PDB file of C-alpha atoms in Angstrom:
ATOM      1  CA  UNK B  24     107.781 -86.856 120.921  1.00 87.00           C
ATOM      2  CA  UNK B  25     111.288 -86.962 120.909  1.00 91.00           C
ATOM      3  CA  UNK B  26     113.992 -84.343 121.159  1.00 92.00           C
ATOM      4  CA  UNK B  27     117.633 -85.010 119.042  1.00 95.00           C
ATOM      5  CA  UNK B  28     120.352 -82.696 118.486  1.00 96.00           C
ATOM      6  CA  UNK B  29     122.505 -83.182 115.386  1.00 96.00           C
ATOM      7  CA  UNK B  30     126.127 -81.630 114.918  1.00 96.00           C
ATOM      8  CA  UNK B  31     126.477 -81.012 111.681  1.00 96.00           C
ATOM      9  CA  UNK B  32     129.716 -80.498 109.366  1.00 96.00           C
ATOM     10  CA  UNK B  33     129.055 -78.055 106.101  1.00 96.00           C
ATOM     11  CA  UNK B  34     131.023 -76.084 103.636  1.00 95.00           C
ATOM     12  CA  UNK B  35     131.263 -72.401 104.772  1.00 94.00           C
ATOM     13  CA  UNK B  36     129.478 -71.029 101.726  1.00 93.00           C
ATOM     14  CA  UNK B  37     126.754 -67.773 101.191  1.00 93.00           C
ATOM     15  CA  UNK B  38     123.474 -69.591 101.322  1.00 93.00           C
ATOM     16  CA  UNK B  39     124.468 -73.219 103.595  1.00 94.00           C
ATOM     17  CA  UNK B  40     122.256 -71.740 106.325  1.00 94.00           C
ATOM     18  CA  UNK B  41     119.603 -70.752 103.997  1.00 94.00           C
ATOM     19  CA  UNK B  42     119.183 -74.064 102.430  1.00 93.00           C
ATOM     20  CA  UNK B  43     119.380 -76.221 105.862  1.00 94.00           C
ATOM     21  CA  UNK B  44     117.203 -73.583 107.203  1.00 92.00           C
ATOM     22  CA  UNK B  45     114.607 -74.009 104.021  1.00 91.00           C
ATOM     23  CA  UNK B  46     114.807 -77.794 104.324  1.00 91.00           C
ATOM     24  CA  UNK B  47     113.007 -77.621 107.193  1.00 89.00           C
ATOM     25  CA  UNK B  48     110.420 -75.291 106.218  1.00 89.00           C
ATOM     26  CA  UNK B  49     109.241 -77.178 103.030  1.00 89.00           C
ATOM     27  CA  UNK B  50     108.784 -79.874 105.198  1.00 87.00           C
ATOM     28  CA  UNK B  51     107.129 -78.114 107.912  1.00 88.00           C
ATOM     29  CA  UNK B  52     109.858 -79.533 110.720  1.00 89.00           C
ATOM     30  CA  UNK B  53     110.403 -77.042 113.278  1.00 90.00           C
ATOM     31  CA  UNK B  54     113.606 -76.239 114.250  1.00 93.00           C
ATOM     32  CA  UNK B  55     113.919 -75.643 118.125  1.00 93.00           C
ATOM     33  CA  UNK B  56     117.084 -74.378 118.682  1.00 93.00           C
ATOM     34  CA  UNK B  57     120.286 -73.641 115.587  1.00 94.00           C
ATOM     35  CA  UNK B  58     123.628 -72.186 116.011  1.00 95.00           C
ATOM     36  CA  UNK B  59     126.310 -72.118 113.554  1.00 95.00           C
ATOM     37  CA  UNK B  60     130.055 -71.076 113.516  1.00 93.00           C
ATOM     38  CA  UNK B  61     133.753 -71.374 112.136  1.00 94.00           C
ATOM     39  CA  UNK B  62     135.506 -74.288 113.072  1.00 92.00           C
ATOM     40  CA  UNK B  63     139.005 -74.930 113.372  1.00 93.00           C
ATOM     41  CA  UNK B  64     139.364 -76.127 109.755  1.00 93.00           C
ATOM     42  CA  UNK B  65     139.357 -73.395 107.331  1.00 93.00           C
ATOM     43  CA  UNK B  66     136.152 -73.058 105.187  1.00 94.00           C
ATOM     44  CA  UNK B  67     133.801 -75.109 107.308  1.00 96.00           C
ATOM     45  CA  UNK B  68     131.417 -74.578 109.735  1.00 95.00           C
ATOM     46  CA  UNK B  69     129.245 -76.688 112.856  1.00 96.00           C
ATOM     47  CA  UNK B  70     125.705 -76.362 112.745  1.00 96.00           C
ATOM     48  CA  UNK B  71     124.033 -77.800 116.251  1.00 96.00           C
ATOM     49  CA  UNK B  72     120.265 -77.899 115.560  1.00 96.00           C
ATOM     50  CA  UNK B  73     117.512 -79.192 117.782  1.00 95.00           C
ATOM     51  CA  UNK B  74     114.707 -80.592 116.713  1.00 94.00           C
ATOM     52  CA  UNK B  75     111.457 -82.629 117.618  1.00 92.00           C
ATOM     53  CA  UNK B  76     109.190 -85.251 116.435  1.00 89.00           C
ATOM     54  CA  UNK B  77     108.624 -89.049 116.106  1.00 91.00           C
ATOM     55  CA  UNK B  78     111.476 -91.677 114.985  1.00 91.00           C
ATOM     56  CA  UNK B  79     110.324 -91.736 111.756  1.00 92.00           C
ATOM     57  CA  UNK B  80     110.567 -88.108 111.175  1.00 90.00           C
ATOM     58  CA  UNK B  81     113.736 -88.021 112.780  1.00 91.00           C
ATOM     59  CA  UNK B  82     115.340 -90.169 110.680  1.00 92.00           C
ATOM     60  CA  UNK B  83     113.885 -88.096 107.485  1.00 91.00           C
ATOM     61  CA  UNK B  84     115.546 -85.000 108.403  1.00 92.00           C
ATOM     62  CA  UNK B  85     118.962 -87.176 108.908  1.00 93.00           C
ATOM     63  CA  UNK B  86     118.156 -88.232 105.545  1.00 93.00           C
ATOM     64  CA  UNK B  87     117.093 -85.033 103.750  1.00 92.00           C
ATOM     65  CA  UNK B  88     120.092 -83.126 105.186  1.00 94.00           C
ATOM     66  CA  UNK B  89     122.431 -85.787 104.218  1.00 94.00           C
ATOM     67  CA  UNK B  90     121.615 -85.111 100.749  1.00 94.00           C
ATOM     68  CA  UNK B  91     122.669 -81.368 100.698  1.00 94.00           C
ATOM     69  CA  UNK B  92     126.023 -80.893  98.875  1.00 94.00           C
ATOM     70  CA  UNK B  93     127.621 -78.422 101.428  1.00 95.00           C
ATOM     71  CA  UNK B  94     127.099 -81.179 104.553  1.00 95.00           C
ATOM     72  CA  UNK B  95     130.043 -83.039 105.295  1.00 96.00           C
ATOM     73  CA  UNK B  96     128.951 -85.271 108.362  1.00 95.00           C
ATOM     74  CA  UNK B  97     125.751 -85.524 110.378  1.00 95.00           C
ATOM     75  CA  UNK B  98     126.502 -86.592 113.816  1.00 94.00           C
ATOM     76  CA  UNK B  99     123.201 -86.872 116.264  1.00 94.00           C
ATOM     77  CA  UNK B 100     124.651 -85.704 119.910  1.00 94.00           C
ATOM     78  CA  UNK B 101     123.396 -88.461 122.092  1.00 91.00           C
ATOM     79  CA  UNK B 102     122.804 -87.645 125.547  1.00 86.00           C
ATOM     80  CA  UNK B 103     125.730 -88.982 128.468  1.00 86.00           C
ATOM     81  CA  UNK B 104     128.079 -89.301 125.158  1.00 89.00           C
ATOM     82  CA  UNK B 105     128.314 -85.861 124.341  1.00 91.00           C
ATOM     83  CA  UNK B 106     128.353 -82.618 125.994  1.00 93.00           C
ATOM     84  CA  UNK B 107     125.943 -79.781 125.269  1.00 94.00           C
ATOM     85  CA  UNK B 108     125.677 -76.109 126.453  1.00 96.00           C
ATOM     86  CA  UNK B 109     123.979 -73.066 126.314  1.00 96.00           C
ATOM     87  CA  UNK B 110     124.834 -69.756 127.160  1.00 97.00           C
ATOM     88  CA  UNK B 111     121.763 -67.102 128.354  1.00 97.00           C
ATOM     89  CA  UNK B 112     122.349 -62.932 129.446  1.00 98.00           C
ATOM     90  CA  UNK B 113     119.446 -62.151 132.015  1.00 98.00           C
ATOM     91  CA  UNK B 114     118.672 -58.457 133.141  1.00 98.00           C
ATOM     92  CA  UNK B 115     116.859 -58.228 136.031  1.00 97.00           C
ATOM     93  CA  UNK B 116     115.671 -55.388 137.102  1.00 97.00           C
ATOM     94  CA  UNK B 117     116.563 -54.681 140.939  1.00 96.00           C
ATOM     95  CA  UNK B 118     116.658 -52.134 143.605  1.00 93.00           C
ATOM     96  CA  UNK B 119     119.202 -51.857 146.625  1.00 89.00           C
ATOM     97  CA  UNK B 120     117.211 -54.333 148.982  1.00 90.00           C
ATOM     98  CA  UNK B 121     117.223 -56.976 145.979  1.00 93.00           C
ATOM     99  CA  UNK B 122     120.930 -56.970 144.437  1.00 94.00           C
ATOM    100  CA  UNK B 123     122.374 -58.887 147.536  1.00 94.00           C
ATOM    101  CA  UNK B 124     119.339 -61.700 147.193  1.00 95.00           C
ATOM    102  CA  UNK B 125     120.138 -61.546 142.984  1.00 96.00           C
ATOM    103  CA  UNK B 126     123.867 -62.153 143.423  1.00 96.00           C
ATOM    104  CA  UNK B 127     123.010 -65.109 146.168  1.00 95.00           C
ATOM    105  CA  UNK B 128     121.261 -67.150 142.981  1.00 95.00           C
ATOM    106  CA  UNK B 129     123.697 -65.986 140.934  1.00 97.00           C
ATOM    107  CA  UNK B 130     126.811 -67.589 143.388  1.00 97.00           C
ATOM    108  CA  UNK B 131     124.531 -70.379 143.511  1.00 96.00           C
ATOM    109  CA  UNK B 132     124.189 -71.050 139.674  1.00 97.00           C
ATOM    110  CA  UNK B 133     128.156 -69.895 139.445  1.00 97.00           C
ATOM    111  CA  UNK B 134     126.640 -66.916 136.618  1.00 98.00           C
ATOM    112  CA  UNK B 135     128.614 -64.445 136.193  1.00 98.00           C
ATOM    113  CA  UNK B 136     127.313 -60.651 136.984  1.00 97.00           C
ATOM    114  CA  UNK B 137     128.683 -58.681 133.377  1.00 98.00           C
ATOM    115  CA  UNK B 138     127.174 -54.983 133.941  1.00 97.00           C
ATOM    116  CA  UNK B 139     125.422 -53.510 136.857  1.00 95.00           C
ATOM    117  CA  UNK B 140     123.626 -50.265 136.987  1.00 95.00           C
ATOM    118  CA  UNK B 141     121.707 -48.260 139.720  1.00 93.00           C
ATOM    119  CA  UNK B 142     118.424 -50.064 138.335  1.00 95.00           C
ATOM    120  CA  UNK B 143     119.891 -53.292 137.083  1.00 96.00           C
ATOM    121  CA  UNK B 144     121.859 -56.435 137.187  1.00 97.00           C
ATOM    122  CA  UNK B 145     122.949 -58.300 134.240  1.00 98.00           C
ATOM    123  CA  UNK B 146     123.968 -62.047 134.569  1.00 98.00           C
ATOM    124  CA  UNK B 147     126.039 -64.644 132.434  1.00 98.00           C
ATOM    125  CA  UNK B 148     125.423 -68.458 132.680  1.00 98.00           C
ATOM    126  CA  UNK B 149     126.326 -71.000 130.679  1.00 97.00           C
ATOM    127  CA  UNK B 150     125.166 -74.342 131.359  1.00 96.00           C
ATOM    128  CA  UNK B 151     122.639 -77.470 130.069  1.00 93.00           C
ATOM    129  CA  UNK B 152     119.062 -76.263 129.734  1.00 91.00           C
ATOM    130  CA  UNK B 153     117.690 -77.717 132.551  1.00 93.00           C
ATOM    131  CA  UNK B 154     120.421 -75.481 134.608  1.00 96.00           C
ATOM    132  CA  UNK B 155     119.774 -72.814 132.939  1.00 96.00           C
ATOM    133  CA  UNK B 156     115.354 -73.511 133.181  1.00 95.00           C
ATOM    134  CA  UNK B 157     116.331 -74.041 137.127  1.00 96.00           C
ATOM    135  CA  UNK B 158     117.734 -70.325 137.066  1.00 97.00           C
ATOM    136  CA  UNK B 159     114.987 -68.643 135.415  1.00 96.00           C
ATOM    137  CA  UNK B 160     112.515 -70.510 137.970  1.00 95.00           C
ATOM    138  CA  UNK B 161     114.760 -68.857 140.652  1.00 94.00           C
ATOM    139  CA  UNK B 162     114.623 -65.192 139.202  1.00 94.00           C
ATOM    140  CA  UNK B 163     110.368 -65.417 139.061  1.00 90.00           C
ATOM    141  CA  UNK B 164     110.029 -63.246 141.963  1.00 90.00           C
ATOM    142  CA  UNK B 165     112.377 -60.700 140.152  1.00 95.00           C
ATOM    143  CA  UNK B 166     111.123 -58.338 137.599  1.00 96.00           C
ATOM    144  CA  UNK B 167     113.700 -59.882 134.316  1.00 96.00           C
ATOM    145  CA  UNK B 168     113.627 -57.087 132.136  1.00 97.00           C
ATOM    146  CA  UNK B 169     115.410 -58.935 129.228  1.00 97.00           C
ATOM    147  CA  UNK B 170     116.693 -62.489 128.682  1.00 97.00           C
ATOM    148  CA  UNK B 171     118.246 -64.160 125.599  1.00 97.00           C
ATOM    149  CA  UNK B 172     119.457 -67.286 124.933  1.00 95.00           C
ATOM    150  CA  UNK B 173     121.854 -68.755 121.998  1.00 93.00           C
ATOM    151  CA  UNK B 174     120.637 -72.011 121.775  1.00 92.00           C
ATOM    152  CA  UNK B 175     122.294 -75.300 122.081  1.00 94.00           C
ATOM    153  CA  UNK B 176     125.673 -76.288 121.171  1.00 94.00           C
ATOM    154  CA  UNK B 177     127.798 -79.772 121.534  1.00 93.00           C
ATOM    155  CA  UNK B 178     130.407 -81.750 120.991  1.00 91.00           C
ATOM    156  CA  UNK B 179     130.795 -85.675 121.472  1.00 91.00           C
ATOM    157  CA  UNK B 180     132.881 -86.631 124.168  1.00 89.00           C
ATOM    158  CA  UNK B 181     136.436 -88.353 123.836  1.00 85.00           C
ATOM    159  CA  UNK B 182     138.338 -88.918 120.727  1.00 68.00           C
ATOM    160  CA  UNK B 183     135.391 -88.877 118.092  1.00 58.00           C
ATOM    161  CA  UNK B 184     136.650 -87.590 115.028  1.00 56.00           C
ATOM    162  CA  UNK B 185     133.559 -85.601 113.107  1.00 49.00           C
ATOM    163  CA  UNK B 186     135.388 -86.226 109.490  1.00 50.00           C
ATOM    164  CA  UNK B 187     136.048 -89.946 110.066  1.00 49.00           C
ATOM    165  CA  UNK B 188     132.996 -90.854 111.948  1.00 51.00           C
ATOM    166  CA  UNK B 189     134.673 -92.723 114.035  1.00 50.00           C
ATOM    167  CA  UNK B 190     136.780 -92.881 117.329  1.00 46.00           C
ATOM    168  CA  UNK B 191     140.898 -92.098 116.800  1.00 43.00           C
TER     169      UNK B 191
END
């Protein structure tokens, strides 16, 4: 099975996130991992979306999306010529003893500590996912009270314009 993420261009309308999201479900495709925001052009948005299967599949949900009205451009984020991130908020739950061993992973991992309390410790990173996997293995012998993730997000590297399809 094979992982792709796809950047994808669509109108900033009520329901674009519904009907890429419903796409999937009539289809039974899973969807791994989806973000979506504003870009810098007024009245569109960037969907990154992760998702997994064989070629063939793969290529259907290029296909099927493709044929919604609201998406502009379908780029798949190839790994080495694009750059992807995540960002994940950990709480861990520490005592005095533990907060010095904590912020040693965290300098490690350069996270960021973003509240501390007399019980807790809670920790910014933002990195690829095996960075962030390889700081989660780190924290096992913690107690992590809480820990979200947004998911992935990309961009191609260089001078790829999205619109064109092509490199400026």
């Amino acid at each position: 099975m094979k992982k792709m993420v796809l950047s994808i261009l669509v109108e900033n309308t009520a329901g674009v996130l519904m009907r890429v999201a419903g796409l999937f479900a009539r289809r039974g495709y899973n969807i791994d991992s989806l973000t979506v925001s504003e870009t810098e052009t007024v009245g569109m948005s960037k969907m990154t979306i992760v998702v997994s299967g064989e070629d063939e599949i793969l290529e259907q949900i290029q296909k099927q999306l493709s044929k919604l009205i609201e998406v502009k451009e379908i780029i798949e984020l190839k790994h080495g010529a694009s750059v992807c991130r995540e960002l994940i908020l950990v709480k861990v739950a520490v005592d005095a003893t533990q907060r010095q061993q904590v912020l040693a992973v965290a300098d490690i991992f350069r996270a960021k500590i973003v509240d501390v309390s007399t019980d807790s410790m809670m920790i910014e990173l933002t990195g690829n996912q095996q960075k962030l996997d390889a700081f989660i293995g780190l924290l096992g012998g913690f107690e992590v009270k809480e820990l979200v993730r947004t998911g992935i997000t990309g961009l191609t590297r260089g001078n790829f314009d999205m619109l064109a399809g092509e490199l400026e």
